[in-house]
PDB file of C-alpha atoms in Angstrom:
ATOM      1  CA  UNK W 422     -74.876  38.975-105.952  1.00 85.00           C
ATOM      2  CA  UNK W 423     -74.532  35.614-108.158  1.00 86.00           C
ATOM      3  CA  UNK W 424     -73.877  33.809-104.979  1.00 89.00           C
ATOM      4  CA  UNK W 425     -77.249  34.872-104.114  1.00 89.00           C
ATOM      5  CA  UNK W 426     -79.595  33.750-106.353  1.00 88.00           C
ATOM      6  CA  UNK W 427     -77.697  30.522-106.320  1.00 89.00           C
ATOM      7  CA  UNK W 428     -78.317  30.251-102.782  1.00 87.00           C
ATOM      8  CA  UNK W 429     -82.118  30.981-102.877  1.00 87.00           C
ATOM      9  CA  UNK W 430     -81.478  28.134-106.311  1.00 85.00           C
ATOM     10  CA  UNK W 431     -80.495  26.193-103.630  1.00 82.00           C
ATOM     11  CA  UNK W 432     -83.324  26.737-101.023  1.00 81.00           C
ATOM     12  CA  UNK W 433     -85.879  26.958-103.393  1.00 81.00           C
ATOM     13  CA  UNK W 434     -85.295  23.023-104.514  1.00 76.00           C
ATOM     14  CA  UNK W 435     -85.812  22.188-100.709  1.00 70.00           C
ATOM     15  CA  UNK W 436     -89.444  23.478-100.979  1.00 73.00           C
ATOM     16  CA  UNK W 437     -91.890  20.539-102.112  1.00 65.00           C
ATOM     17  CA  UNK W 438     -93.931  21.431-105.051  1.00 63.00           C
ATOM     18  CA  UNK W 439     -95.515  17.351-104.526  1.00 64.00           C
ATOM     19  CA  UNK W 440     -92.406  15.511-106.363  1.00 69.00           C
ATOM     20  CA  UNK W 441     -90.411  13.571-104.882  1.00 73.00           C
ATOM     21  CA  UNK W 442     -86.684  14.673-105.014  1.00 76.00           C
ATOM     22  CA  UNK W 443     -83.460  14.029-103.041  1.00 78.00           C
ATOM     23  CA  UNK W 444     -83.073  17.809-102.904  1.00 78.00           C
ATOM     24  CA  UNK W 445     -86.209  17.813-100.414  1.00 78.00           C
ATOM     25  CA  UNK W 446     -84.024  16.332 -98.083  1.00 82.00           C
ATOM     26  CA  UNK W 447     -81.005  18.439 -98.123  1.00 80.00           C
ATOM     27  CA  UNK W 448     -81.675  20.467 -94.699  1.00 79.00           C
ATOM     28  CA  UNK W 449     -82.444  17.570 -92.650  1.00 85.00           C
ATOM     29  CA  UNK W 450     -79.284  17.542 -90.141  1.00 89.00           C
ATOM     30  CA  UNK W 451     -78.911  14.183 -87.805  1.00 91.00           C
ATOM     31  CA  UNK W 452     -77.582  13.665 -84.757  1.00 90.00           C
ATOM     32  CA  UNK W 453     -74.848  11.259 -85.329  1.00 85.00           C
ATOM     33  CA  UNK W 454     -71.855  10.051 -82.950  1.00 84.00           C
ATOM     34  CA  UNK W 455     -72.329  13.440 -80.889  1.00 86.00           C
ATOM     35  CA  UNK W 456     -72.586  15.411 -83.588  1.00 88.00           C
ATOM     36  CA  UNK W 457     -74.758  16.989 -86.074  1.00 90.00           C
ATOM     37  CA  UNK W 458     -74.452  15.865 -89.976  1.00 90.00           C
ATOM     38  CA  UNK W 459     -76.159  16.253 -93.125  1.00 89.00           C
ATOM     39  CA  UNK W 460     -78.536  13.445 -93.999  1.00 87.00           C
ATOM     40  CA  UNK W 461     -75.894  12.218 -96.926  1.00 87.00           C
ATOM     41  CA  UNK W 462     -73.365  11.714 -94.702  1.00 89.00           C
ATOM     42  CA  UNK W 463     -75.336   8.970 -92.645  1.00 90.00           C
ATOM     43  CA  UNK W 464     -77.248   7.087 -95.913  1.00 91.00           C
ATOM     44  CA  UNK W 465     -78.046   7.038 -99.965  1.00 91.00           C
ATOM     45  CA  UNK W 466     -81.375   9.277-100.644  1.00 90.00           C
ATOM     46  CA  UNK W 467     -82.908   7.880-103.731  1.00 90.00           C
ATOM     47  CA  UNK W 468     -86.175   8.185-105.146  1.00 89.00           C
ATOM     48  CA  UNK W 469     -87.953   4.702-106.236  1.00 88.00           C
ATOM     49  CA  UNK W 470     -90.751   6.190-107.154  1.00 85.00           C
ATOM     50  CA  UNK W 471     -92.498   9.721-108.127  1.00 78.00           C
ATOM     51  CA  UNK W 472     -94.086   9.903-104.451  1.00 81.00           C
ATOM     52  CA  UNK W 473     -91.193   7.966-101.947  1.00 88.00           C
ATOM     53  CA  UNK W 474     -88.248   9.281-100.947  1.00 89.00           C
ATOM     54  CA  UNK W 475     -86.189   6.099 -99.343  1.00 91.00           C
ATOM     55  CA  UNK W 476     -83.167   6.717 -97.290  1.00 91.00           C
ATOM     56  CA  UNK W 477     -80.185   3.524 -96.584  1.00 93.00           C
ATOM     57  CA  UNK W 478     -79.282   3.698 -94.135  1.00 91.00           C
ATOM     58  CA  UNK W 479     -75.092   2.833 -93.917  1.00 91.00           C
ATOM     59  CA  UNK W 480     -75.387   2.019 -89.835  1.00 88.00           C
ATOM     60  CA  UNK W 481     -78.084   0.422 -88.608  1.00 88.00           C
ATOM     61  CA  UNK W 482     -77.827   2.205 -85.315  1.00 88.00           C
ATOM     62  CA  UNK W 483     -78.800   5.437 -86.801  1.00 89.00           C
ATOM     63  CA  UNK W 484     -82.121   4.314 -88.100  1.00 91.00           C
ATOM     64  CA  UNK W 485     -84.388   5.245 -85.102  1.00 91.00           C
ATOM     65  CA  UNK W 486     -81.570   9.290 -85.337  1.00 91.00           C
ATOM     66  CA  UNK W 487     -82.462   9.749 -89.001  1.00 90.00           C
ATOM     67  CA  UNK W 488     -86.394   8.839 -89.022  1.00 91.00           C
ATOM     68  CA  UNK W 489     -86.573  11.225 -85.627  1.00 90.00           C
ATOM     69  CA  UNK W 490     -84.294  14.218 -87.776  1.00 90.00           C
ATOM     70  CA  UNK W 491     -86.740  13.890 -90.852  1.00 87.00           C
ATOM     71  CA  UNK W 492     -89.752  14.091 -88.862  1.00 86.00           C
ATOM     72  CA  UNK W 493     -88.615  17.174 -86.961  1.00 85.00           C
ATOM     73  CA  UNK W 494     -87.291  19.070 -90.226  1.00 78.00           C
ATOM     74  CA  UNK W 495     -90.325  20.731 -89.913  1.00 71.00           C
ATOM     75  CA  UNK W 496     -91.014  19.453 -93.539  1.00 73.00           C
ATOM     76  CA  UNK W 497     -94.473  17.814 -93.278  1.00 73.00           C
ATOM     77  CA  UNK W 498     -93.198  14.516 -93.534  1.00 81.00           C
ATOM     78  CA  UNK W 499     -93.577  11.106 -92.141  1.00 86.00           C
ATOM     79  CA  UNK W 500     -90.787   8.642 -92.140  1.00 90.00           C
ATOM     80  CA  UNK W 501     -91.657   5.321 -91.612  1.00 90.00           C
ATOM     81  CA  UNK W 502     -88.188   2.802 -90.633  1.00 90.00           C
ATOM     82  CA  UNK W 503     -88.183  -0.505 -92.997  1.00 86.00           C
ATOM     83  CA  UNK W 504     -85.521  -2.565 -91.791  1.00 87.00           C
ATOM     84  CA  UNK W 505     -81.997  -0.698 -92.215  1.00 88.00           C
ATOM     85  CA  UNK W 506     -83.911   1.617 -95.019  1.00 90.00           C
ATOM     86  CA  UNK W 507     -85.818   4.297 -94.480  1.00 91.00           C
ATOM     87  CA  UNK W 508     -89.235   5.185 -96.560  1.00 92.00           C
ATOM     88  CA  UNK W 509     -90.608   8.785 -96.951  1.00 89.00           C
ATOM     89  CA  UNK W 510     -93.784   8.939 -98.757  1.00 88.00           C
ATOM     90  CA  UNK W 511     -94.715  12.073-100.188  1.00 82.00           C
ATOM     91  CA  UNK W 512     -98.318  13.578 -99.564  1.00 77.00           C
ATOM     92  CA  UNK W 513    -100.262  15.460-102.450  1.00 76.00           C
ATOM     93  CA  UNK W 514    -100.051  18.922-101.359  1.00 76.00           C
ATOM     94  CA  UNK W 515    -103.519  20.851-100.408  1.00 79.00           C
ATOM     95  CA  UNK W 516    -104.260  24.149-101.402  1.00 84.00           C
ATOM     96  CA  UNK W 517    -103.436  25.587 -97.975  1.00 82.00           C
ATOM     97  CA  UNK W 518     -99.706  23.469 -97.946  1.00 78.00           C
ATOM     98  CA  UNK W 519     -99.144  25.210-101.336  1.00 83.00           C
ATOM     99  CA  UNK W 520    -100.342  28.942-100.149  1.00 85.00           C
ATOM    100  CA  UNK W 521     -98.171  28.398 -97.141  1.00 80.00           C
ATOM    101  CA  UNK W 522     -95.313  26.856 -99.682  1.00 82.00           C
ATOM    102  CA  UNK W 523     -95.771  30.289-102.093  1.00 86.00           C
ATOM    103  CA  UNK W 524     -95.115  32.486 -98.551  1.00 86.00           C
ATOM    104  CA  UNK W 525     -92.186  30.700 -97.927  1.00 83.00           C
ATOM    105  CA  UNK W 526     -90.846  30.842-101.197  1.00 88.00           C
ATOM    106  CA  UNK W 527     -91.827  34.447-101.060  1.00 91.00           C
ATOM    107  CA  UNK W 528     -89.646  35.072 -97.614  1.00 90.00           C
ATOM    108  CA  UNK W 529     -86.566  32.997 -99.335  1.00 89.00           C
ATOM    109  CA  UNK W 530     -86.902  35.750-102.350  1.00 93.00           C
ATOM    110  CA  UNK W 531     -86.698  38.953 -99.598  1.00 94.00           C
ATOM    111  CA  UNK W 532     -83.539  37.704 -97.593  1.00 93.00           C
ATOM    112  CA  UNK W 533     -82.188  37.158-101.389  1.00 94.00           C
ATOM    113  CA  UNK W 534     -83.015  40.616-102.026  1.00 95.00           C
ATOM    114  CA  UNK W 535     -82.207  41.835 -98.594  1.00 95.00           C
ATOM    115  CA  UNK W 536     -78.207  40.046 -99.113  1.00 95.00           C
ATOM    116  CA  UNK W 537     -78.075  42.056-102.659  1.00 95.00           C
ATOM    117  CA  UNK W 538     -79.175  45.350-101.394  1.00 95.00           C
ATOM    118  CA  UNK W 539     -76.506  44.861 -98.549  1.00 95.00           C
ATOM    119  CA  UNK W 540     -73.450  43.880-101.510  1.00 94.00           C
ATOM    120  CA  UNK W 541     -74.731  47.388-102.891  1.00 95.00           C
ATOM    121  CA  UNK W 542     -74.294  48.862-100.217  1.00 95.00           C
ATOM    122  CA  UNK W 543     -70.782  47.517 -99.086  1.00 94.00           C
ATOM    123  CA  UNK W 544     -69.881  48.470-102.692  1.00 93.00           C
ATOM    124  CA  UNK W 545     -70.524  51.896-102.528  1.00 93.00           C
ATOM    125  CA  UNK W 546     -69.238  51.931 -99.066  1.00 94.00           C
ATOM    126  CA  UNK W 547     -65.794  50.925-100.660  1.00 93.00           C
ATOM    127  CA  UNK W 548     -66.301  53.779-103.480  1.00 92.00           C
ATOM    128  CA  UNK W 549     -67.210  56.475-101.333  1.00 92.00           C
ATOM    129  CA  UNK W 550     -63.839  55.187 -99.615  1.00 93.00           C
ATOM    130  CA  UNK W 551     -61.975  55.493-102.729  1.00 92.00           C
ATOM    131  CA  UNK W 552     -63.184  58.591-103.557  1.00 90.00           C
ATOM    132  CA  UNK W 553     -62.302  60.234-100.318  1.00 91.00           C
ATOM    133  CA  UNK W 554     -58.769  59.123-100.459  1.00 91.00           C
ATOM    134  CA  UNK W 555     -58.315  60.290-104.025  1.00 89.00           C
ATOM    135  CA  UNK W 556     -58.208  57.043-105.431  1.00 90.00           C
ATOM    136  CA  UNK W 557     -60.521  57.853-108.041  1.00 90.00           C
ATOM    137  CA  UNK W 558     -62.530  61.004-108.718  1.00 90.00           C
ATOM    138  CA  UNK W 559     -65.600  61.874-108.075  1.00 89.00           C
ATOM    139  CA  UNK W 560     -67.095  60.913-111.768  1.00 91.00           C
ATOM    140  CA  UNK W 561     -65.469  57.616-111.381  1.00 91.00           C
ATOM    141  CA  UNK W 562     -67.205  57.522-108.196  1.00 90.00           C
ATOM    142  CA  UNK W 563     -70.548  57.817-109.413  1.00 93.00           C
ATOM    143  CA  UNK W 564     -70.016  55.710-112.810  1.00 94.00           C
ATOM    144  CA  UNK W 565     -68.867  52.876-110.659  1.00 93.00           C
ATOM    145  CA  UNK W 566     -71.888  53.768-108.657  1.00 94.00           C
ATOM    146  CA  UNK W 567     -74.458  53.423-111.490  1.00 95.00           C
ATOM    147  CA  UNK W 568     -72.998  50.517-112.225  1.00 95.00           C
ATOM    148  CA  UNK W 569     -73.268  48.683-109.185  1.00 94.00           C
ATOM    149  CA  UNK W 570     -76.869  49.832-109.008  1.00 95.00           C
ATOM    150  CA  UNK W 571     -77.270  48.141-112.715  1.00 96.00           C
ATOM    151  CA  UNK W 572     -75.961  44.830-111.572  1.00 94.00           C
ATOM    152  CA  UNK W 573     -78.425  45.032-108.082  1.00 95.00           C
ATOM    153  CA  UNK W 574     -81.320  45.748-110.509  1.00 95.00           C
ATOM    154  CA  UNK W 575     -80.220  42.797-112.499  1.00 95.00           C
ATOM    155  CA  UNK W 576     -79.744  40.453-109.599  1.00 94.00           C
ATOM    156  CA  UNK W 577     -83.318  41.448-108.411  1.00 95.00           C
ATOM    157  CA  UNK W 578     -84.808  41.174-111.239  1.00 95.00           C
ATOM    158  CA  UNK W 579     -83.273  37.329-111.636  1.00 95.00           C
ATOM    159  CA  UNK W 580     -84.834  36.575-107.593  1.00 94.00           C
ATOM    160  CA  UNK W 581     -87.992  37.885-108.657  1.00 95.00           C
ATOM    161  CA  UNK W 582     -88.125  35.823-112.130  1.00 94.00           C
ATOM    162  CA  UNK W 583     -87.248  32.882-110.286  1.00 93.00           C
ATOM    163  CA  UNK W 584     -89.968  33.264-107.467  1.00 93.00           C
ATOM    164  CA  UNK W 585     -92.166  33.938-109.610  1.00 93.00           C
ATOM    165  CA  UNK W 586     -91.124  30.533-112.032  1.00 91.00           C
ATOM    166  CA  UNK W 587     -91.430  28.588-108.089  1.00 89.00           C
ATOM    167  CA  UNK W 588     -94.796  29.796-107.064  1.00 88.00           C
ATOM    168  CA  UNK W 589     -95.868  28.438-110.350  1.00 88.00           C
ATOM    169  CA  UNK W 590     -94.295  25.448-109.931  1.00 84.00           C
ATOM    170  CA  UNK W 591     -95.451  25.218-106.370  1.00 82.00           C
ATOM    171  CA  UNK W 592     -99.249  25.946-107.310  1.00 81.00           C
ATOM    172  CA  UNK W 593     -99.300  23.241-110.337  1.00 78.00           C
ATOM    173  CA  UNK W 594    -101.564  20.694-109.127  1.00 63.00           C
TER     174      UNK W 594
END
């Protein structure tokens, strides 16, 4: 269940909130020497200033792969090539980008919730298992049980805390 809010952690720094950040970039994959890589693996992502992401670029070859992979990330940006560099610049967000941003964030926070409801369930799965082969009794059973319900209340409760500290962040203008 820890993994899990990590994970939406994770995905919820890949969501602009209008900053520029090297964590923005994290789900472009490029097609490099027949295969598909993370963006890291082909350049340096740095960020020169608050609203430019710039990308260099290790082999100049894969200029024209990595401007094509950031621009069909699907993440509203525009890469433009400068020499064996790269230069993102990073739009002010409109009030529509962030609504659509918040829904996002918002579907992110479900298939976190979705992925801890399903550890509940595998848990009790295992203790109803347990239970039937007399490997604990039955008020074991359901003491284990409240307990794993305790820690999925406490892992949703953490995904909706930090939605709710995102679609704040998201709708700071």
């Amino acid at each position: 269940m820890d993994q899990t809010v990590e994970v939406l952690k994770k995905e919820f720094s890949g969501l602009r909130t209008g900053r520029a950040a090297t964590s923005l970039l994290d789900p472009v994959m490029v097609e490099a020497y027949g295969q598909s890589m993370p963006l890291a693996q082909v350049g340096t992502v740095s960020v020169p200033e608050s609203r430019m992401l710039s990308v260099q670029v290790w082999d100049k070859t894969m200029v024209k792969a990595v401007e094509k992979s950031i621009r069909d990330a699907g993440l509203g940006l525009n890469p433009q090539a400068d020499g064996q560099s790269v230069r993102i610049p990073i739009p002010a967000l409109t009030e529509e980008r962030r609504q659509e941003l918040g829904k996002v964030a918002a579907k992110y926070a479900e298939a976190a919730r979705v992925a801890v409801r399903n550890v509940r369930r595998d848990g009790n799965d295992s203790l109803k298992k347990m239970e039937k082969a007399n490997t604990i009794s039955q008020d074991e059973a359901r003491q284990y049980q409240t307990e794993v319900q305790q820690l999925t209340d406490d892992a949703i409760k953490h995904i909706d805390e930090t939605l709710a500290h995102k679609e704040k962040e998201i709708m700071q203008v």
